[in-house]
Short mmCIF file of C-alpha atoms in Angstrom, two decimals:
data_model
loop_
_atom_site.label_atom_id
_atom_site.label_comp_id
_atom_site.label_asym_id
_atom_site.label_seq_id
_atom_site.Cartn_x
_atom_site.Cartn_y
_atom_site.Cartn_z
CA MET W 1 6.82 -17.86 -13.61
CA ALA W 2 9.28 -16.77 -11.10
CA ILE W 3 8.04 -14.80 -7.97
CA LEU W 4 10.23 -13.24 -5.35
CA ARG W 5 8.42 -11.49 -2.29
CA PHE W 6 9.64 -8.45 -0.14
CA SER W 7 7.94 -7.90 3.11
CA ALA W 8 7.17 -4.42 4.58
CA SER W 9 9.90 -2.64 6.57
CA ALA W 10 7.49 -0.30 8.26
CA ASP W 11 3.79 0.58 8.40
CA ASN W 12 1.36 2.70 10.32
CA THR W 13 -2.24 4.01 10.45
CA ILE W 14 -2.83 7.58 10.93
CA THR W 15 -6.24 9.15 11.50
CA ASN W 16 -7.98 12.51 12.55
CA ALA W 17 -10.91 10.56 13.84
CA TYR W 18 -12.51 11.87 17.17
CA GLU W 19 -11.89 10.24 20.31
CA GLU W 20 -14.61 8.56 22.46
CA ASN W 21 -15.56 11.84 23.91
CA LEU W 22 -16.39 13.23 20.40
CA SER W 23 -14.58 16.52 21.07
CA THR W 24 -10.90 15.66 20.65
CA ARG W 25 -9.56 14.42 17.39
CA GLY W 26 -6.83 11.50 17.56
CA THR W 27 -4.39 13.34 15.26
CA GLY W 28 -1.64 12.68 17.59
CA SER W 29 -2.08 9.05 17.99
CA ASN W 30 0.38 6.43 16.48
CA MET W 31 -0.58 2.70 15.56
CA GLY W 32 2.75 1.75 14.39
CA ARG W 33 2.77 -1.50 16.20
CA SER W 34 -0.66 -2.50 15.68
CA ASP W 35 -1.36 -5.74 13.90
CA ILE W 36 -4.07 -4.33 11.62
CA LEU W 37 -3.96 -1.25 9.20
CA GLU W 38 -7.17 0.59 8.74
CA VAL W 39 -8.77 2.70 6.03
CA PHE W 40 -11.99 4.72 6.69
CA SER W 41 -14.13 7.82 6.36
CA ILE W 42 -16.85 8.44 8.90
CA TYR W 43 -19.38 10.99 8.00
CA ALA W 44 -21.48 13.10 10.50
CA GLN W 45 -20.84 11.39 13.66
CA GLN W 46 -19.50 14.36 15.68
CA SER W 47 -21.69 16.78 14.03
CA SER W 48 -24.00 17.15 10.81
CA THR W 49 -20.91 18.23 8.66
CA SER W 50 -18.00 16.40 10.40
CA ILE W 51 -15.68 13.82 8.35
CA GLU W 52 -13.07 11.49 10.02
CA LYS W 53 -10.39 9.97 8.07
CA ALA W 54 -7.90 6.96 8.42
CA ARG W 55 -5.04 6.32 6.07
CA ILE W 56 -2.32 3.64 5.81
CA LEU W 57 1.56 4.13 5.48
CA VAL W 58 3.59 1.19 4.29
CA GLN W 59 7.17 0.93 3.28
CA PHE W 60 9.33 -1.63 1.50
CA PRO W 61 13.07 -2.25 1.26
CA ILE W 62 13.48 -0.88 -2.21
CA THR W 63 17.21 -1.21 -1.50
CA ASP W 64 16.94 -5.21 -1.34
CA ILE W 65 15.19 -5.16 -4.68
CA LYS W 66 17.87 -2.99 -6.29
CA SER W 67 20.43 -5.49 -4.85
CA LYS W 68 18.78 -8.47 -6.45
CA ARG W 69 18.67 -6.65 -9.76
CA ASP W 70 22.32 -5.71 -9.54
CA SER W 71 22.90 -9.49 -8.86
CA SER W 72 21.08 -10.26 -12.01
CA ILE W 73 18.37 -12.21 -10.01
CA ILE W 74 15.71 -9.84 -10.96
CA PRO W 75 15.47 -8.89 -14.49
CA ALA W 76 15.88 -5.37 -16.03
CA SER W 77 13.01 -3.02 -16.12
CA GLY W 78 10.32 -4.08 -18.70
CA SER W 79 10.84 -7.68 -17.77
CA VAL W 80 9.62 -7.70 -14.25
CA ASP W 81 6.25 -6.80 -12.69
CA PHE W 82 5.89 -5.41 -9.05
CA ILE W 83 2.76 -6.14 -7.43
CA LEU W 84 1.74 -4.70 -4.22
CA LYS W 85 -0.37 -7.40 -1.88
CA LEU W 86 -2.22 -6.47 1.42
CA TYR W 87 -4.51 -8.92 2.70
CA ASN W 88 -8.13 -8.42 3.78
CA ALA W 89 -8.69 -8.74 7.77
CA PRO W 90 -12.12 -9.94 8.71
CA HIS W 91 -13.64 -8.18 11.52
CA VAL W 92 -17.16 -7.55 13.23
CA ASP W 93 -17.61 -3.97 12.11
CA THR W 94 -19.51 -2.86 9.01
CA THR W 95 -17.31 -3.26 5.80
CA PRO W 96 -17.98 -0.75 3.30
CA ARG W 97 -18.93 -1.73 -0.40
CA ASP W 98 -18.34 -0.34 -3.92
CA PHE W 99 -15.30 1.86 -3.25
CA LYS W 100 -11.83 2.93 -4.60
CA LEU W 101 -8.49 3.24 -2.78
CA ILE W 102 -5.83 5.40 -4.03
CA VAL W 103 -2.11 3.93 -3.78
CA ALA W 104 0.45 6.78 -4.07
CA PRO W 105 4.20 7.17 -3.31
CA ILE W 106 4.95 9.25 -0.16
CA SER W 107 7.11 12.26 -0.66
CA ALA W 108 8.76 12.53 2.68
CA SER W 109 10.51 10.37 5.28
CA TRP W 110 8.38 9.08 8.02
CA GLN W 111 8.69 7.05 11.29
CA GLU W 112 6.68 3.90 12.11
CA GLY W 113 6.37 4.44 15.87
CA GLN W 114 5.32 2.09 18.65
CA GLY W 115 1.80 2.85 19.22
CA LEU W 116 -0.97 0.15 19.41
CA ASP W 117 -4.28 1.62 20.33
CA MET W 118 -6.68 1.80 17.40
CA VAL W 119 -9.84 2.36 19.44
CA ASN W 120 -9.23 5.08 22.01
CA TYR W 121 -6.23 6.68 20.24
CA SER W 122 -4.32 6.72 23.46
CA ASP W 123 -0.65 6.09 22.22
CA LEU W 124 -0.05 9.75 21.62
CA THR W 125 3.23 10.66 20.01
CA HIS W 126 3.32 14.40 19.83
CA ASP W 127 6.92 15.04 19.26
CA GLN W 128 8.22 11.81 20.20
CA SER W 129 9.04 8.96 17.51
CA GLY W 130 6.42 7.99 15.46
CA SER W 131 4.06 9.19 12.50
CA ASN W 132 0.60 10.43 13.02
CA TRP W 133 -2.09 12.58 11.18
CA ILE W 134 -0.02 15.81 11.87
CA ASN W 135 3.67 14.51 12.38
CA ARG W 136 5.67 12.33 9.88
CA ALA W 137 8.60 12.09 12.57
CA SER W 138 9.72 13.40 15.77
CA GLY W 139 9.79 17.20 15.53
CA SER W 140 8.74 17.25 11.59
CA THR W 141 5.22 17.87 10.33
CA TRP W 142 3.64 16.92 7.07
CA THR W 143 3.30 19.83 4.79
CA THR W 144 -0.14 18.74 4.43
CA GLN W 145 -1.97 17.17 7.44
CA GLY W 146 -2.80 13.64 6.52
CA GLY W 147 0.31 12.72 4.62
CA ASP W 148 2.47 14.19 1.64
CA TYR W 149 1.85 12.14 -1.42
CA ILE W 150 2.98 12.17 -5.03
CA THR W 151 -0.58 12.12 -6.52
CA SER W 152 0.50 12.19 -10.29
CA GLU W 153 2.06 8.73 -9.79
CA ALA W 154 -0.94 7.24 -7.92
CA VAL W 155 -2.80 4.11 -8.95
CA THR W 156 -6.35 3.19 -8.11
CA ALA W 157 -7.82 -0.26 -6.79
CA SER W 158 -11.51 -0.99 -6.85
CA PHE W 159 -13.46 -2.98 -4.26
CA SER W 160 -16.98 -4.27 -4.92
CA THR W 161 -17.86 -6.29 -1.76
CA GLY W 162 -15.11 -4.54 0.41
CA LEU W 163 -13.85 -8.13 1.39
CA GLU W 164 -11.16 -8.30 -1.31
CA ASN W 165 -7.37 -8.28 -0.85
CA LEU W 166 -5.35 -5.19 -2.26
CA GLN W 167 -3.50 -6.57 -5.20
CA ILE W 168 -2.34 -3.93 -7.67
CA ASP W 169 0.54 -3.36 -10.03
CA VAL W 170 2.96 -0.77 -9.00
CA SER W 171 5.99 -1.52 -11.28
CA ASP W 172 6.19 2.08 -12.40
CA ILE W 173 6.35 3.35 -8.94
CA VAL W 174 8.96 0.78 -7.78
CA GLU W 175 11.16 1.37 -10.98
CA ASP W 176 11.22 5.06 -10.27
CA TRP W 177 12.29 4.30 -6.56
CA ILE W 178 15.21 2.08 -7.79
CA LYS W 179 16.40 5.15 -9.87
CA GLY W 180 16.00 7.24 -7.01
CA LEU W 181 16.23 11.13 -6.89
CA SER W 182 19.93 10.83 -8.12
CA GLY W 183 18.35 9.16 -11.37
CA GLY W 184 15.98 11.87 -11.92
CA GLN W 185 12.91 10.17 -9.98
CA TYR W 186 12.21 10.26 -6.43
CA ASN W 187 13.22 8.54 -3.13
CA ASN W 188 11.58 5.38 -1.52
CA TYR W 189 9.26 6.57 1.45
CA GLY W 190 6.77 4.21 0.79
CA PHE W 191 2.96 4.08 -0.22
CA GLY W 192 0.10 6.16 1.24
CA ILE W 193 -3.10 4.22 0.92
CA TYR W 194 -6.41 5.91 1.29
CA LEU W 195 -9.99 6.31 -0.01
CA HIS W 196 -10.29 8.14 -3.41
CA SER W 197 -11.79 11.50 -2.59
CA ASP W 198 -15.09 10.69 -3.99
CA TYR W 199 -15.42 8.44 -0.90
CA GLU W 200 -13.09 9.89 1.65
CA ASN W 201 -14.91 13.21 1.39
CA SER W 202 -18.42 12.02 0.82
CA THR W 203 -21.21 13.83 2.65
CA GLN W 204 -23.63 11.16 1.72
CA GLN W 205 -22.53 8.13 3.52
CA SER W 206 -19.63 6.71 5.61
CA PHE W 207 -17.08 3.97 4.48
CA PHE W 208 -16.20 2.40 7.85
CA THR W 209 -14.36 0.33 7.80
CA LYS W 210 -11.55 -1.76 5.59
CA LYS W 211 -8.99 -3.53 7.35
CA PHE W 212 -5.78 -5.24 6.30
CA PHE W 213 -3.29 -7.26 8.14
CA ALA W 214 -0.05 -5.41 9.07
CA ARG W 215 3.54 -6.37 9.27
CA GLU W 216 2.98 -7.13 12.97
CA SER W 217 0.39 -9.77 12.32
CA GLU W 218 0.67 -13.07 13.66
CA PHE W 219 -0.35 -14.44 10.25
CA TYR W 220 2.97 -14.35 8.36
CA TYR W 221 1.66 -15.07 5.20
CA LYS W 222 -0.81 -12.29 5.36
CA ARG W 223 1.75 -9.54 6.03
CA PRO W 224 2.13 -6.58 3.33
CA LEU W 225 4.37 -7.51 0.66
CA ILE W 226 5.68 -6.57 -3.05
CA GLU W 227 5.93 -9.54 -5.24
CA ALA W 228 8.39 -9.23 -8.24
CA ARG W 229 6.97 -11.43 -11.05
CA TRP W 230 8.66 -12.52 -14.32
CA ASP W 231 8.80 -15.20 -16.82
CA ASP W 232 11.92 -17.39 -16.39
CA SER W 233 10.80 -20.20 -18.57
CA THR W 234 13.42 -21.57 -21.16
CA LYS W 235 12.06 -21.96 -24.76
CA ASP W 236 13.19 -23.76 -27.75
CA GLN W 237 12.75 -22.90 -31.41
CA ARG W 238 10.41 -25.90 -32.23
CA GLY W 239 7.89 -23.37 -33.76
CA SER W 240 10.50 -22.13 -36.15
CA PHE W 241 11.59 -25.23 -37.96
CA PHE W 242 10.96 -25.84 -41.57
CA LEU W 243 11.39 -28.50 -44.08
CA SER W 244 13.93 -28.01 -46.84
CA SER W 245 15.29 -30.66 -49.35
CA SER W 246 17.07 -30.68 -52.58
CA LEU W 247 15.07 -33.57 -53.78
CA MET W 248 11.72 -31.87 -53.52
CA THR W 249 10.17 -29.07 -55.59
CA ALA W 250 9.33 -25.67 -54.12
CA GLU W 251 5.54 -26.79 -54.34
CA GLN W 252 6.34 -30.03 -52.46
#
């Protein structure tokens, strides 16, 4: 089995969670330089009906994958699997159990940004460089607040204990990125990762909080990556041999 790994080129957490004062939402905050990525849904913290959400954006250098295929290092479509991997980051907060995450291609470009604060949401971008819940880039808003996604191409990952790593086959999405818009598919703007609507919009309980290591993490081998996996073994035809002799009968 051959494995070739590609590290993330950009990532960020975007949120509409309330700041500590519980009156202002942190929709303008950026966390592009944080060493952690976070997904959550908080129900009824600010009021009896309030819902606060956090989502992950992560992008990979698909041009590098295409270059490796053009050089015949990575085999053709159908002979290679692309696996998205994000590693669980242990923390002291409550970890939700029994939930599902959606992994969907993002449909518009976005900026990573320079923000760090994941507690008070003080690193505001407004119209400066960096994505947030409202803006995807400087001077450009998402069509829908919280990010624009191609939900028809989404895949789903299930978590039982909540402590699992994210490991999911995204081969179809990566192959479409390689083809790109000029090839009749769509361009690479990365993945959006967020709670399935049954959990993100729950009015029964909170799902706070699931964390992964980001590309800025000091733990190099736990940074987000895509693995290209294929069978590169060399096989002989030993199972296809048969005995034939002019001195033997057909029955022998």
